[in-house]
CSV table of C-alpha atoms in Angstrom, one decimal:
chain,number,residue,atom,x,y,z
W,632,UNK,CA,-24.9,7.8,24.4
W,633,UNK,CA,-21.8,9.8,25.3
W,634,UNK,CA,-19.8,6.3,25.7
W,635,UNK,CA,-21.0,5.4,22.4
W,636,UNK,CA,-19.7,8.6,20.7
W,637,UNK,CA,-16.3,8.3,22.7
W,638,UNK,CA,-16.0,4.4,21.3
W,639,UNK,CA,-16.8,5.4,17.8
W,640,UNK,CA,-14.4,8.5,17.8
W,641,UNK,CA,-11.4,6.0,19.1
W,642,UNK,CA,-12.1,3.6,16.3
W,643,UNK,CA,-12.3,6.7,13.8
W,644,UNK,CA,-9.3,7.7,14.9
W,645,UNK,CA,-7.5,4.0,14.9
W,646,UNK,CA,-8.3,2.9,11.2
W,647,UNK,CA,-7.8,6.8,10.0
W,648,UNK,CA,-3.8,6.2,11.5
W,649,UNK,CA,-3.8,2.6,10.0
W,650,UNK,CA,-5.0,3.9,6.5
W,651,UNK,CA,-1.8,6.5,6.9
W,652,UNK,CA,0.8,3.4,6.8
W,653,UNK,CA,2.5,3.1,4.1
W,654,UNK,CA,3.0,-0.6,3.0
W,655,UNK,CA,6.2,-2.5,3.3
W,656,UNK,CA,8.5,-3.1,0.6
W,657,UNK,CA,7.6,-6.9,0.7
W,658,UNK,CA,3.9,-6.1,0.5
W,659,UNK,CA,4.8,-3.9,-2.4
W,660,UNK,CA,6.7,-6.3,-4.2
W,661,UNK,CA,3.7,-8.9,-4.1
W,662,UNK,CA,1.5,-6.4,-5.2
W,663,UNK,CA,4.2,-5.8,-8.4
W,664,UNK,CA,4.2,-9.6,-9.0
W,665,UNK,CA,0.6,-9.5,-9.2
W,666,UNK,CA,0.9,-6.6,-11.9
W,667,UNK,CA,3.1,-8.6,-14.0
W,668,UNK,CA,6.8,-7.3,-12.7
W,669,UNK,CA,9.5,-8.9,-11.0
W,670,UNK,CA,9.5,-6.5,-7.8
W,671,UNK,CA,8.7,-3.0,-6.9
W,672,UNK,CA,11.5,-1.5,-8.3
W,673,UNK,CA,10.6,-2.6,-11.7
W,674,UNK,CA,7.2,-1.4,-11.3
W,675,UNK,CA,8.3,1.9,-10.6
W,676,UNK,CA,10.8,1.6,-13.6
W,677,UNK,CA,7.9,1.3,-15.9
W,678,UNK,CA,5.5,3.7,-14.2
W,679,UNK,CA,8.5,6.4,-14.2
W,680,UNK,CA,10.6,5.5,-17.3
W,681,UNK,CA,11.0,3.8,-20.6
W,682,UNK,CA,10.6,0.0,-19.1
W,683,UNK,CA,7.3,-2.0,-19.2
W,684,UNK,CA,6.7,-5.4,-18.3
W,685,UNK,CA,7.9,-7.2,-21.4
W,686,UNK,CA,11.7,-6.3,-20.1
W,687,UNK,CA,10.9,-9.0,-17.2
W,688,UNK,CA,10.4,-11.9,-19.9
W,689,UNK,CA,13.6,-11.4,-21.5
């Protein structure tokens, strides 16, 4: 039982460590494309500024 507890604890630590990682720029750019933006920067501008997805189609 102690071995199972140790293995489970190690697994949970590995999962927590993975969840704390930030996605890389390529991943963020791809996710932004799905949301209708050209890249991550355009998406951030729309979230925090006056731009929106329509500016990508002009």
